[in-house]
Amino acid sequence: MDRDADVRVADFKEVDLGLSREEAVAEAKRCIQCKKPKCISGCPVGIDIPAFIQAIADEKFQDAVYIIKKDNMLPAVCGRVCPQETQGQGVCVLGIKDTPIAIGQLERFVADIERKKGAKCPKCAPATGKNVVVVGSGPAGLACAAELARRGHSVTIFESLHEAGGVLMYGIPAFRIPKDIVQYEINQVKKLGVEIETNHIVGRSVSVEELLGFNAVFLGTGAGLPYFMGIQGENLPGVYSANEFLTRVNLMGANKFPEYDTPVKVGKKVVVVGGGNVAMDAARVARRMGADVTLMYRRGEADMPARLDEVRHAKEEGVFFMTATNPIAILGENNTVSGVKAITMELGTTGDDGRCSFYPIEGSEFVVETDVVIEAIGQGPNPLLLRMLPELTRNRNGSVAVNCLGETSIPKVYAGGDVATGAATVILAMGTAKEAAVAIDKMLRT
Amino acid sequence: MGKYTIVQARALSEAVFEMWIHAPQVARHAKAGQFCIIHADGAGERVPLTISATKGDDIRIAFMAVGTTTKLLATLKTGDELRDVAGPLGMPSDIAEGSETVIIVGGGVGVACTPILAQAAKDAGNYVIGIIGARNRELLIFEDDMRAICDELYVTTDDGSYGIKGFASGPLKDLCESGRKIDKVWIIGPGMMMKVTCEVTRPFGIKTYVSLNPVMVDGTGMCGSCRVTVGGEMKFACVDGPEFDAHEVDWNDLMTRQRMYLSEEKQSMEYRDEHHVCRCRKVE
C-alpha cells in the first residue's frame, strides 16, 4: 500500500508500506501451486517461489524466509526493487486472465517480519581453506560473497566507498529502500563470515599482485561511470550526472544540509534527462527537495526502461513528463544554468529491441527554463579496475567479456553484474553473480 | 590503534596544519602526485587532499583551515580518529627516469604537495629545482623538507617578508630566460596562481604540468563532479588527473566550477558557528 503522494513527497520515508499479515496470507492463498511453475524460471536467482508462497499461505513465515534465503540473501531489498512485471510475476499464469501473484510484495513481507524478530543465520559448509576476493560490495558482490561463504570459502570484499552496498546505498533513494534495511541485510552477509574492507580501491589501494594472490577473484564493480551528452553548456555549475546528484543526497545526506556538510544545488526548477530507473530516482529526489521537475525523454513513455511502479510513482508525485524531446544545449547566464534548449522528436517504428526509432523534427527547437539539469542517460563500467587489468577482454560496449560461467579472459578471474552485462537491474546482477559463484566453487574444488 | 588514527597533528602556521595519519592501504601504494579522500565523521563531506609524504603505514597531509571540513580537521589532535581515508587516488606524476632538469613550483598550501614530488624526481636521477612561495613568511611551509631534497631552491613571499619579494613566477621566468636546459615544470597551488604561472613557460615550449583541484565527491570516477576541460575534451580529474598539461587546461571552466558552492560553504560555516556543534572526536 502506497502512502499518499502529497504526504510522501515531503519526506524520504518509504513510499510503499507493504502488505498486512491478512493481505499477505490472502494473496499467498491465490497461488494455484502450478505443477510446472513458470515463475521460478522468471526469477534470475531461481527462488522456489511456489514453496515460499505456500509457506506464507500456511502462515509459516520463518519457513518462507529460509526457502528464499537458500537462493537470495537480500530478500527485503529484492522484494522492493526487482522489476517483477518482467520477472516471476510477469510469467505467472494467473496474469493471463487475472492479476498475477504479487511475488515481490510477498518476498518483502516475510523478509520484513524476519528482520523485526531478528534473523537467524543460515549454516555455512565446512571451511575449505580457499580464499576468494570480491571487488565491489553492490548487489553482485554481495550475492557472490554470500554464496561462496555458504559453500565454506573465506571471502573478502574490497569496497572503494566508505559504505558497503554499491547502488543500494548511493543510487537508490531511501523512499524506495530504507538504508537501515540495506545495512541489515549486508550484516546478514557479514554474519556468514564475509569480511568487507571499505575505502579499498582496487587498482589503487590494492595492487594486481595482491588481487591475484587470492585463490579466485570476482569482479562486481558495476557500471558507475556516468555518460554525459556531449552538448554545449554541460560544464556549467548546476549540471549534474545523476550519479553525482544521487550520491550527494543518498550517501552524503545533502538533503539535510547544513546539518550534513555536503551541499547540493536543486533550485526551483529541475530538468532530468532520461527514462530509466535512475532518471525516476533523480526526479523524485528533486521533487522531495522542493523543485518543479520536468523529465525529458527522447522516446515515448512506453519505451521507458524504468519499472512501471517508478513511472507511476513519479507521476503521482507531480513529475512532469516531456517525452519525444531531447536536449541539444544547456543555456547559462552568469555562470549558472538558465535553461535547456530542446528539440522535439518524431517517433518511428519499433525495432527488434522493442523500442522505437526517433528523429529530430527540424525547426521544433524550444527552451525550457531551469536552474538545474540532471543527466541520467546511462553509465559505463567503472574505469579504475579495468585500467589496472588491461589484458581483460572487453565487449564492444566496454563491459567485461564473460562466458556462461562468468569466466573472464584472465584465469581464475570472474565477473558478474553490471560490469559484465552493462547497466541492468539489481536482481540480474545478483543472478549473474550467483552463477559465477557456483562456477568459482566448482573450480576451487577441482 | 584504530584504522585511521591521527599519529601526529601540528600547526605549521596560524592557518596551515599538518597531519600524519595511519592509513596502511594508502601509504603502501601512494606515489607522487596522488591524493586521498578524507571523510572526517558521519555528518562530514568527502574532501580530496594531496598526499604530501609517506612513511611506513602513515601518510602526511597538509591543509589550510578555510571551510567547515578543514576547520574541523584543525581541531583534531594526535590520537583522534578519522572515519575514513580512501586512496591513493589519481594518476601518479609523470616522472621520467634519467637526467632531466625539472622545476617544481609550489604556491601557498600547494607547497604541501611538492616534497613527495621533488623526492620522487630526485630518486629517479633528475636535477631538481624547487620554487616555493607564500603570501608572507608566516604562511610558508615545508621549506626545510624542500631544501633537503632539491638541488636548488628559491623561496618567494608576496610581501617580501622572506626570500625573494614577489610571486613564484619571478624565479621561474628567470630560469626559463637563462637559457638553461629545462625539461619539465610542475606548478601546484591555487587555480589563479597556476593559470598565471603556467603562462611563463608557454613561450619556451616547456612541458608543464599543473595539479588541478576541482570539487570532488567520490574521487573514483563515478560522478563527474571533478570534470575539467583539457585540450577541448572532458576529463575527470580524479581518474584522468589530477595532473594535466597546463597549457591545455580551460582555466575559466575550472574556476567557475570551483566557485559553484560558495554560498553553501558560507551557509555551512554560519550554521556551525550558530550551533556550536563540537564534532571533535565524534566518529560515527
XYZ file of C-alpha atoms in Angstrom:
730
model
C 0.000 0.000 0.000
C 1.427 3.361 -1.039
C 1.406 6.431 1.155
C -0.484 9.389 -0.368
C 1.579 11.241 -2.940
C 1.098 14.674 -1.342
C 2.276 13.362 2.034
C 5.239 11.295 0.878
C 6.635 13.963 -1.414
C 7.533 15.963 1.699
C 9.885 13.307 3.097
C 12.304 10.482 2.210
C 10.398 7.756 4.054
C 9.351 4.613 2.245
C 6.514 5.103 -0.255
C 5.139 1.576 -0.260
C 4.171 0.325 3.188
C 3.871 -3.299 2.090
C 1.183 -5.878 2.843
C -0.541 -6.531 6.151
C -0.480 -10.061 7.536
C -4.061 -10.684 6.388
C -3.392 -9.308 2.918
C -0.211 -11.377 2.570
C -1.866 -14.637 3.591
C -4.867 -13.971 1.335
C -2.559 -13.138 -1.569
C -0.492 -16.294 -0.965
C -3.639 -18.396 -0.989
C -4.447 -17.167 -4.507
C -1.371 -19.040 -5.816
C -2.524 -22.181 -7.598
C 0.790 -24.014 -6.991
C 1.396 -24.935 -10.641
C 2.851 -28.386 -11.325
C 5.352 -26.792 -13.714
C 5.786 -23.311 -12.263
C 6.928 -20.688 -14.767
C 7.655 -18.115 -12.086
C 10.849 -19.866 -10.891
C 12.486 -19.603 -14.296
C 11.435 -15.944 -14.437
C 13.470 -15.207 -11.295
C 17.177 -14.573 -12.084
C 18.313 -16.232 -8.837
C 15.825 -19.104 -9.143
C 13.953 -18.775 -5.831
C 11.474 -21.632 -5.214
C 8.590 -19.199 -5.428
C 5.618 -21.624 -5.084
C 7.230 -23.201 -1.997
C 7.726 -19.949 -0.136
C 4.266 -18.747 -1.110
C 2.762 -21.987 0.205
C 4.610 -21.417 3.490
C 3.031 -17.943 3.722
C -0.412 -19.396 2.959
C 0.223 -21.814 5.858
C 1.355 -18.830 7.972
C 4.796 -20.379 8.417
C 6.625 -17.137 7.747
C 10.040 -18.193 9.041
C 9.963 -21.252 6.784
C 9.192 -18.959 3.871
C 12.306 -16.875 4.629
C 14.504 -19.982 4.831
C 13.278 -21.072 1.406
C 14.069 -17.653 -0.080
C 17.462 -17.346 1.613
C 18.659 -20.580 0.026
C 18.888 -18.530 -3.152
C 18.898 -14.908 -2.103
C 20.393 -13.241 0.970
C 18.793 -9.853 0.228
C 15.027 -10.575 0.146
C 13.961 -7.279 1.723
C 15.923 -5.431 -0.967
C 14.831 -7.608 -3.902
C 11.184 -7.638 -2.844
C 11.308 -3.852 -3.126
C 13.383 -3.084 -6.212
C 13.003 -6.001 -8.624
C 11.091 -5.220 -11.829
C 8.628 -8.018 -11.050
C 6.498 -7.272 -14.089
C 9.285 -8.650 -16.292
C 10.288 -11.494 -13.939
C 8.494 -14.216 -11.976
C 5.385 -12.075 -11.706
C 5.381 -11.401 -15.454
C 5.098 -15.092 -16.319
C 2.674 -16.063 -13.516
C -0.205 -17.955 -15.168
C -2.771 -16.070 -13.100
C -1.711 -13.000 -15.028
C -3.240 -14.344 -18.229
C -6.828 -13.816 -17.109
C -6.458 -12.003 -13.797
C -3.812 -10.255 -11.691
C -0.525 -12.158 -11.252
C 0.557 -13.057 -7.710
C 2.349 -10.140 -6.016
C 5.535 -12.197 -5.615
C 7.784 -9.256 -4.772
C 5.378 -7.980 -2.118
C 5.215 -11.431 -0.525
C 9.007 -11.814 -0.538
C 9.326 -8.439 1.102
C 6.565 -9.214 3.617
C 8.335 -12.243 5.095
C 11.754 -10.580 4.979
C 10.365 -7.638 6.963
C 8.781 -9.957 9.531
C 12.032 -11.837 9.988
C 14.036 -8.639 10.382
C 11.720 -7.369 13.119
C 12.071 -10.645 15.003
C 15.815 -10.973 14.417
C 17.083 -13.151 11.615
C 18.795 -16.463 12.170
C 21.976 -17.009 10.218
C 21.955 -19.869 7.688
C 24.647 -22.507 8.214
C 27.823 -22.489 6.143
C 29.546 -25.583 4.762
C 32.799 -26.664 6.488
C 35.765 -24.382 5.729
C 37.574 -25.243 2.502
C 40.704 -23.224 3.273
C 40.340 -21.365 -0.025
C 40.143 -17.591 -0.142
C 38.237 -15.525 -2.668
C 38.330 -11.779 -3.212
C 35.233 -9.951 -4.349
C 35.702 -6.485 -5.830
C 32.731 -4.238 -5.140
C 30.039 -4.585 -2.487
C 26.989 -3.862 -4.628
C 24.261 -6.418 -5.281
C 26.556 -8.589 -7.455
C 29.433 -8.621 -4.977
C 27.162 -9.314 -2.001
C 25.337 -12.142 -3.792
C 28.590 -13.751 -4.918
C 30.211 -13.342 -1.488
C 27.199 -14.835 0.333
C 27.051 -17.823 -1.990
C 30.791 -18.541 -1.660
C 30.790 -18.090 2.121
C 27.947 -20.568 2.448
C 29.984 -23.032 0.432
C 32.777 -22.771 3.004
C 35.203 -20.372 1.327
C 36.854 -17.441 3.055
C 35.637 -14.249 1.362
C 36.975 -10.673 1.451
C 35.130 -7.837 -0.269
C 37.019 -4.680 -1.275
C 34.759 -1.631 -1.495
C 36.038 1.752 -2.689
C 33.423 3.914 -0.955
C 33.058 4.325 2.801
C 29.839 2.290 2.966
C 29.108 -1.139 1.539
C 26.082 -1.649 -0.718
C 27.007 -0.025 -4.018
C 23.988 1.338 -5.837
C 21.725 0.266 -2.946
C 23.410 2.959 -0.835
C 24.446 5.726 -3.213
C 21.941 5.269 -6.039
C 18.509 4.045 -4.986
C 16.894 6.569 -2.633
C 15.621 5.756 0.860
C 11.983 6.142 -0.219
C 12.476 3.017 -2.334
C 14.697 1.080 0.092
C 15.352 2.468 3.558
C 19.097 2.434 4.200
C 18.771 0.653 7.559
C 17.215 -2.291 5.726
C 20.108 -2.377 3.259
C 22.589 -2.318 6.143
C 20.660 -5.020 7.981
C 20.814 -7.350 5.004
C 24.506 -6.580 4.440
C 25.093 -7.506 8.079
C 23.423 -10.856 7.403
C 26.016 -11.427 4.677
C 28.781 -10.441 7.127
C 27.432 -12.972 9.610
C 28.288 -15.675 7.090
C 31.910 -14.693 7.731
C 32.360 -12.295 4.801
C 34.876 -9.515 5.547
C 34.145 -6.128 3.983
C 37.068 -3.704 3.622
C 35.722 -0.237 2.809
C 37.925 2.586 1.433
C 39.863 -0.004 -0.583
C 40.061 0.959 -4.230
C 41.247 -1.968 -6.305
C 43.748 -0.672 -8.820
C 44.889 1.981 -6.337
C 44.880 0.740 -2.700
C 45.082 -2.896 -3.775
C 47.597 -3.949 -6.439
C 47.192 -6.554 -9.167
C 49.633 -8.843 -7.324
C 47.625 -8.587 -4.108
C 44.426 -9.281 -6.010
C 45.734 -12.278 -7.917
C 47.207 -13.641 -4.688
C 43.736 -14.930 -3.800
C 42.557 -18.355 -4.998
C 39.843 -16.705 -7.073
C 38.706 -13.189 -7.960
C 35.188 -11.936 -8.652
C 34.749 -8.518 -10.256
C 31.472 -6.890 -9.336
C 32.457 -3.273 -9.833
C 29.275 -2.240 -11.579
C 28.615 0.384 -14.200
C 29.315 3.549 -12.275
C 30.934 5.738 -14.922
C 28.338 8.324 -15.913
C 27.890 9.234 -19.557
C 27.428 12.869 -20.490
C 25.532 14.004 -23.577
C 28.433 15.973 -25.002
C 26.335 19.070 -25.672
C 27.157 22.726 -25.173
C 26.937 24.094 -21.631
C 27.419 20.802 -19.849
C 30.143 22.078 -17.532
C 28.030 24.923 -16.165
C 27.575 24.816 -12.382
C 24.128 23.268 -11.877
C 24.599 20.422 -14.344
C 24.927 17.050 -12.629
C 25.285 13.440 -13.595
C 22.522 11.501 -11.849
C 25.284 9.577 -10.080
C 26.653 12.736 -8.540
C 23.245 14.133 -7.615
C 22.073 10.857 -6.060
C 25.398 10.203 -4.286
C 25.309 13.639 -2.703
C 21.809 13.012 -1.366
C 21.640 9.268 -0.680
C 25.155 8.618 0.567
C 26.221 12.014 1.881
C 22.922 13.366 3.266
C 22.869 16.558 1.161
C 19.078 16.763 1.655
C 19.932 17.501 5.322
C 22.460 20.246 4.528
C 23.719 22.194 6.525
C 23.290 19.646 9.320
C 25.319 17.406 6.999
C 28.288 19.065 5.318
C 27.739 18.004 1.695
C 25.774 20.568 -0.339
C 23.686 20.039 -3.470
C 22.016 22.519 -5.843
C 18.339 21.969 -6.558
C 16.834 25.351 -7.251
C 13.196 25.910 -8.178
C 13.167 24.057 -11.478
C 14.958 20.880 -12.405
C 15.178 19.090 -15.744
C 16.072 15.398 -15.565
C 17.171 13.772 -18.822
C 16.486 10.067 -19.311
C 13.782 7.423 -18.903
C 15.309 4.702 -16.742
C 15.056 3.961 -13.026
C 17.984 6.297 -12.342
C 16.112 9.159 -14.013
C 12.973 8.396 -11.962
C 15.033 8.309 -8.752
C 16.727 11.625 -9.529
C 13.411 13.257 -10.467
C 11.657 12.050 -7.313
C 14.569 13.135 -5.080
C 14.468 16.602 -6.659
C 10.675 16.739 -6.046
C 11.264 15.933 -2.385
C 13.719 18.804 -2.194
C 11.001 21.164 -3.359
C 11.689 21.598 -7.084
C 9.319 21.586 -10.047
C 10.644 18.678 -12.051
C 10.457 18.012 -15.779
C 11.568 14.646 -17.051
C 12.796 14.863 -20.628
C 12.933 11.627 -22.640
C 13.759 11.235 -26.309
C 11.289 8.377 -26.977
C 7.723 7.683 -25.847
C 6.590 6.741 -22.368
C 6.007 3.116 -23.414
C 9.690 2.881 -24.371
C 10.958 3.938 -20.949
C 13.160 1.264 -19.378
C 12.098 2.264 -15.836
C 9.935 -0.014 -13.683
C 6.227 0.675 -14.193
C 5.797 1.391 -10.479
C 8.523 4.035 -10.536
C 6.957 5.782 -13.537
C 3.570 5.738 -11.815
C 5.046 6.969 -8.524
C 6.919 9.773 -10.265
C 3.736 10.926 -11.998
C 1.683 10.764 -8.803
C 4.326 12.897 -7.131
C 3.980 15.581 -9.779
C 6.940 14.963 -12.061
C 6.050 16.431 -15.453
C 6.849 14.048 -18.314
C 8.070 15.622 -21.537
C 8.517 12.698 -23.926
C 9.781 12.625 -27.519
C 12.069 15.505 -26.584
C 15.848 15.683 -26.461
C 18.154 18.434 -25.115
C 20.527 19.959 -27.655
C 22.223 22.596 -25.463
C 22.285 23.817 -21.878
C 21.973 27.578 -21.643
C 23.561 29.709 -18.941
C 23.704 33.245 -17.609
C 26.321 34.495 -15.153
C 27.814 31.020 -14.880
C 24.585 29.367 -13.777
C 22.120 27.269 -15.720
C 19.162 29.226 -17.103
C 17.534 26.726 -19.440
C 17.654 23.700 -21.668
C 17.327 24.093 -25.405
C 15.457 21.022 -26.618
C 14.146 19.579 -29.839
C 11.007 17.530 -30.476
C 11.383 14.020 -31.832
C 9.268 12.213 -34.342
C 8.896 8.621 -33.186
C 9.240 5.925 -35.816
C 8.703 2.199 -35.972
C 9.503 -0.178 -33.151
C 12.772 -2.054 -33.631
C 13.907 -5.562 -32.680
C 14.733 -4.365 -29.162
C 11.092 -3.375 -28.674
C 11.924 0.322 -28.631
C 11.036 2.836 -31.269
C 13.346 4.840 -33.504
C 13.295 8.630 -33.286
C 14.233 11.579 -35.480
C 14.564 15.264 -34.582
C 11.904 17.448 -36.171
C 13.671 20.325 -37.847
C 12.629 23.742 -36.610
C 10.952 22.386 -33.456
C 13.576 23.743 -31.044
C 12.306 25.386 -27.866
C 13.668 26.393 -24.464
C 12.666 25.051 -21.049
C 13.678 27.385 -18.238
C 15.512 25.599 -15.442
C 18.095 26.056 -12.661
C 19.480 22.532 -12.558
C 19.955 19.782 -15.145
C 20.480 16.163 -14.129
C 21.683 13.761 -16.811
C 20.573 10.155 -16.360
C 21.397 8.850 -19.814
C 23.315 5.733 -18.792
C 26.575 4.538 -17.325
C 29.603 2.534 -18.403
C 31.870 0.209 -16.411
C 33.958 1.740 -13.621
C 37.266 2.734 -15.189
C 39.882 2.217 -12.461
C 39.927 -1.550 -12.227
C 39.747 -2.026 -15.970
C 42.797 0.191 -16.456
C 44.659 -1.952 -13.958
C 43.848 -5.146 -15.860
C 44.412 -4.075 -19.493
C 44.568 -7.711 -20.661
C 40.939 -8.196 -19.627
C 38.913 -8.786 -22.808
C 36.060 -6.334 -23.166
C 32.826 -6.273 -25.140
C 32.171 -3.642 -27.752
C 30.259 -1.521 -25.212
C 33.231 -1.578 -22.828
C 31.847 -4.156 -20.394
C 33.949 -7.136 -19.320
C 33.519 -10.169 -21.565
C 32.493 -13.332 -19.709
C 31.357 -16.798 -20.762
C 28.282 -18.556 -19.357
C 30.251 -19.442 -16.211
C 31.216 -15.844 -15.556
C 34.861 -16.526 -16.508
C 36.842 -13.595 -17.939
C 39.866 -13.803 -20.235
C 42.165 -13.949 -17.165
C 42.429 -17.329 -15.411
C 40.600 -17.551 -12.052
C 39.142 -14.047 -12.544
C 35.342 -13.999 -12.836
C 32.919 -11.130 -13.322
C 29.210 -10.527 -12.938
C 26.624 -7.811 -12.554
C 26.670 -4.514 -14.425
C 30.423 -4.643 -15.157
C 29.724 -7.678 -17.358
C 26.158 -7.063 -18.543
C 26.149 -3.282 -18.856
C 23.821 -1.238 -16.629
C 20.898 -3.524 -15.751
C 18.869 -4.428 -12.660
C 19.789 -5.357 -9.093
C 18.394 -8.847 -9.475
C 20.092 -9.544 -12.811
C 23.379 -8.527 -11.178
C 22.683 -10.967 -8.355
C 21.719 -13.714 -10.785
C 24.933 -13.473 -12.840
C 26.986 -13.190 -9.656
C 25.413 -16.315 -8.240
C 26.190 -18.273 -11.398
C 29.800 -17.086 -11.172
C 29.932 -18.144 -7.510
C 28.799 -21.649 -8.417
C 31.500 -21.805 -11.114
C 34.152 -20.449 -8.711
C 33.152 -23.046 -6.116
C 33.485 -25.814 -8.693
C 36.892 -24.557 -9.810
C 38.161 -24.341 -6.222
C 37.079 -27.927 -5.549
C 38.795 -29.472 -8.579
C 45.402 1.977 17.290
C 42.262 2.363 15.219
C 42.082 2.277 11.488
C 42.636 5.921 10.644
C 44.297 7.294 13.752
C 45.997 10.665 13.594
C 49.506 9.761 14.689
C 50.653 13.358 14.744
C 48.819 16.646 14.316
C 50.509 20.010 14.449
C 50.085 23.573 13.255
C 52.631 24.766 10.720
C 51.355 28.316 10.935
C 48.260 30.084 12.186
C 46.119 28.646 9.405
C 48.106 25.747 7.941
C 48.092 22.335 9.591
C 49.998 19.127 9.088
C 48.740 15.687 9.945
C 50.275 12.215 9.840
C 47.534 9.613 9.536
C 47.736 5.845 9.948
C 46.274 4.522 6.671
C 48.231 1.439 5.583
C 46.390 0.710 2.332
C 47.019 4.298 1.216
C 50.600 4.686 2.466
C 51.885 1.448 0.972
C 50.730 2.297 -2.539
C 50.947 6.093 -2.726
C 53.113 7.766 -5.340
C 53.930 11.415 -6.015
C 51.009 13.336 -7.487
C 48.286 11.212 -5.896
C 45.699 12.257 -3.337
C 43.408 10.757 -0.751
C 39.813 11.422 0.243
C 39.185 12.253 3.889
C 35.758 11.779 5.455
C 36.173 13.060 8.977
C 32.912 11.892 10.529
C 29.422 10.643 9.736
C 27.961 14.069 9.014
C 31.052 15.177 7.155
C 31.735 15.546 3.478
C 34.408 13.773 1.475
C 37.310 16.116 0.722
C 40.319 15.465 -1.501
C 43.768 16.243 -0.078
C 47.094 15.610 -1.773
C 49.416 13.098 -0.156
C 52.409 15.128 0.911
C 54.659 12.300 2.137
C 54.501 8.683 3.266
C 56.383 6.792 5.963
C 55.642 3.109 6.570
C 51.894 2.821 7.120
C 51.363 6.560 7.579
C 50.606 9.390 5.175
C 51.068 13.100 5.636
C 48.547 15.722 4.576
C 48.684 19.486 4.944
C 45.757 21.854 4.667
C 44.674 25.406 5.294
C 41.717 25.832 7.642
C 39.361 27.710 5.327
C 35.996 25.914 5.415
C 33.785 23.667 7.501
C 35.796 20.489 6.987
C 39.290 21.906 7.195
C 38.323 23.886 10.308
C 37.001 20.680 11.833
C 40.201 18.841 10.925
C 42.222 21.641 12.505
C 40.579 20.918 15.877
C 41.658 17.273 15.849
C 44.596 16.169 17.946
C 47.151 13.414 17.897
C 45.348 10.185 18.828
C 41.983 11.196 17.357
C 40.489 9.109 14.605
C 39.073 9.912 11.202
C 36.090 7.928 9.970
C 37.519 7.233 6.516
C 40.649 7.715 4.488
C 40.496 6.397 0.931
C 43.320 6.318 -1.577
C 45.754 6.701 -3.098
C 43.714 8.227 -5.913
C 44.556 9.810 -9.236
C 47.388 9.120 -11.651
C 50.946 9.366 -10.314
C 53.114 12.225 -11.629
C 54.772 11.648 -14.983
C 58.341 11.443 -13.697
C 60.989 10.255 -16.134
C 63.952 8.118 -15.096
C 67.166 9.844 -16.025
C 68.889 13.143 -16.159
C 66.097 15.609 -16.830
C 66.113 19.003 -15.228
C 62.778 19.642 -13.591
C 61.383 22.654 -11.805
C 58.789 22.164 -9.121
C 56.803 25.260 -8.227
C 54.566 25.353 -5.154
C 52.336 28.200 -4.061
C 50.617 28.631 -0.687
C 49.262 25.398 0.722
C 50.128 23.794 -2.656
C 53.706 23.641 -1.340
C 52.464 20.692 0.749
C 52.452 18.558 -2.411
C 55.973 19.459 -3.519
C 58.273 17.408 -1.210
C 56.939 13.987 -2.340
C 57.201 15.072 -5.980
C 60.676 16.559 -5.566
C 61.844 13.410 -3.781
C 60.436 11.131 -6.498
C 62.075 13.220 -9.234
C 65.364 13.214 -7.308
C 65.217 9.461 -6.699
C 64.704 8.931 -10.434
C 68.015 10.684 -11.074
C 66.748 14.099 -12.166
C 68.187 17.529 -11.359
C 65.523 19.158 -9.220
C 64.948 22.877 -8.834
C 62.342 23.957 -6.297
C 60.495 27.257 -6.173
C 58.168 27.715 -3.224
C 56.154 30.783 -2.392
C 53.639 32.124 0.077
C 51.863 35.390 0.845
C 54.219 36.023 3.747
C 56.891 34.354 5.843
C 54.358 33.086 8.399
C 52.442 31.083 5.743
C 55.483 29.462 4.149
C 55.581 25.717 4.746
C 57.942 22.790 4.149
C 60.961 24.925 3.353
C 63.260 22.561 5.293
C 61.895 19.490 3.500
C 62.368 21.092 0.114
C 65.823 22.431 0.964
C 66.956 18.937 1.928
C 65.710 17.402 -1.346
C 66.228 19.969 -4.079
C 69.468 20.705 -5.890
C 68.465 24.369 -5.942
C 65.698 26.095 -4.031
C 64.173 29.535 -4.482
C 61.822 30.992 -1.897
C 59.440 33.869 -2.570
C 56.972 35.859 -0.488
C 54.426 38.237 -1.962
C 55.227 40.907 0.622
C 58.994 40.335 0.677
C 58.963 39.350 4.354
C 61.281 36.455 3.499
C 63.284 35.334 0.473
C 62.671 36.910 -2.915
C 59.884 39.515 -2.991
C 57.084 38.674 -5.402
C 55.412 35.644 -6.901
C 56.951 32.244 -7.660
C 56.630 33.122 -11.341
C 59.591 35.528 -10.911
C 62.361 32.965 -10.380
C 60.620 30.640 -12.876
C 60.820 33.304 -15.570
C 64.482 33.994 -14.775
C 65.305 30.288 -15.069
C 63.450 29.960 -18.369
C 65.238 33.023 -19.771
C 68.660 31.930 -18.501
C 68.992 29.515 -21.401
C 69.473 26.528 -19.098
C 68.030 23.206 -20.227
C 64.658 22.696 -18.526
C 62.710 19.555 -19.414
C 59.604 19.702 -17.246
C 57.882 22.070 -14.881
C 55.264 21.265 -12.261
C 53.104 24.014 -10.792
C 50.913 23.318 -7.781
C 48.872 25.948 -5.999
C 45.609 27.890 -6.124
C 43.808 27.962 -9.505
C 44.635 31.560 -10.297
C 48.311 31.068 -9.369
C 48.584 28.031 -11.675
C 46.753 29.772 -14.504
C 49.089 32.768 -14.389
C 52.321 30.907 -13.650
C 51.970 28.405 -16.477
C 51.967 31.307 -18.954
C 55.640 31.826 -18.060
C 56.675 28.526 -19.616
C 54.336 28.588 -22.627
C 56.532 30.773 -24.890
C 59.502 28.497 -24.142
C 57.589 25.358 -25.130
C 58.463 23.622 -21.857
C 56.222 20.700 -20.884
C 54.334 21.995 -17.863
C 52.040 20.112 -15.511
C 49.529 21.509 -13.073
C 47.666 19.640 -10.353
C 44.016 20.611 -10.689
C 41.784 20.905 -7.663
C 38.112 20.835 -8.737
C 35.258 19.860 -6.403
C 35.211 16.099 -5.839
C 32.810 13.649 -4.203
C 33.842 10.020 -4.618
C 37.250 10.506 -6.258
C 36.981 7.205 -8.148
C 35.415 8.299 -11.455
C 31.780 7.586 -10.749
C 30.199 11.031 -10.618
C 31.949 13.567 -12.839
C 31.834 16.345 -10.238
C 35.541 16.950 -10.954
C 35.164 17.140 -14.729
C 37.516 19.592 -16.387
C 38.135 20.556 -19.990
C 41.650 19.756 -21.167
C 42.583 20.110 -24.828
C 38.883 20.583 -25.591
C 37.935 17.215 -24.074
C 36.018 16.371 -20.915
C 38.299 14.690 -18.362
C 37.611 13.531 -14.819
C 40.402 14.977 -12.657
C 40.117 12.164 -10.109
C 40.917 9.336 -12.519
C 42.474 11.030 -15.570
C 44.436 13.550 -13.456
C 44.764 15.444 -11.200
C 47.902 16.435 -13.176
C 47.323 17.730 -16.687
C 49.223 19.635 -19.340
C 48.982 23.188 -18.042
C 48.823 24.725 -21.489
C 45.762 22.671 -22.451
C 43.601 23.449 -19.388
C 40.421 25.523 -19.720
C 41.001 27.661 -16.629
C 37.738 29.592 -16.767
C 35.806 26.335 -16.817
C 37.770 25.048 -13.811
C 37.451 28.201 -11.745
C 33.766 28.663 -12.499
C 33.056 25.144 -11.272
C 35.262 25.622 -8.198
C 33.054 28.521 -7.152
C 29.829 26.537 -7.554
C 29.169 26.118 -3.840
C 30.499 29.422 -2.470
C 27.155 30.380 -0.915
C 26.631 26.903 0.550
C 30.152 26.930 2.024
C 29.344 30.210 3.747
C 25.985 28.871 4.930
C 27.655 25.761 6.316
C 30.163 27.764 8.337
C 27.450 30.080 9.674
C 25.439 27.031 10.727
C 28.457 25.600 12.571
C 29.144 28.896 14.359
C 25.499 29.274 15.337
C 25.045 25.743 16.628
C 28.456 25.461 18.303
C 28.349 21.796 17.482
C 31.546 20.322 18.759
C 32.233 17.465 16.450
C 35.708 16.745 17.724
C 36.272 13.020 18.253
C 32.749 12.255 17.141
C 33.153 9.202 14.956
C 30.004 7.504 13.767
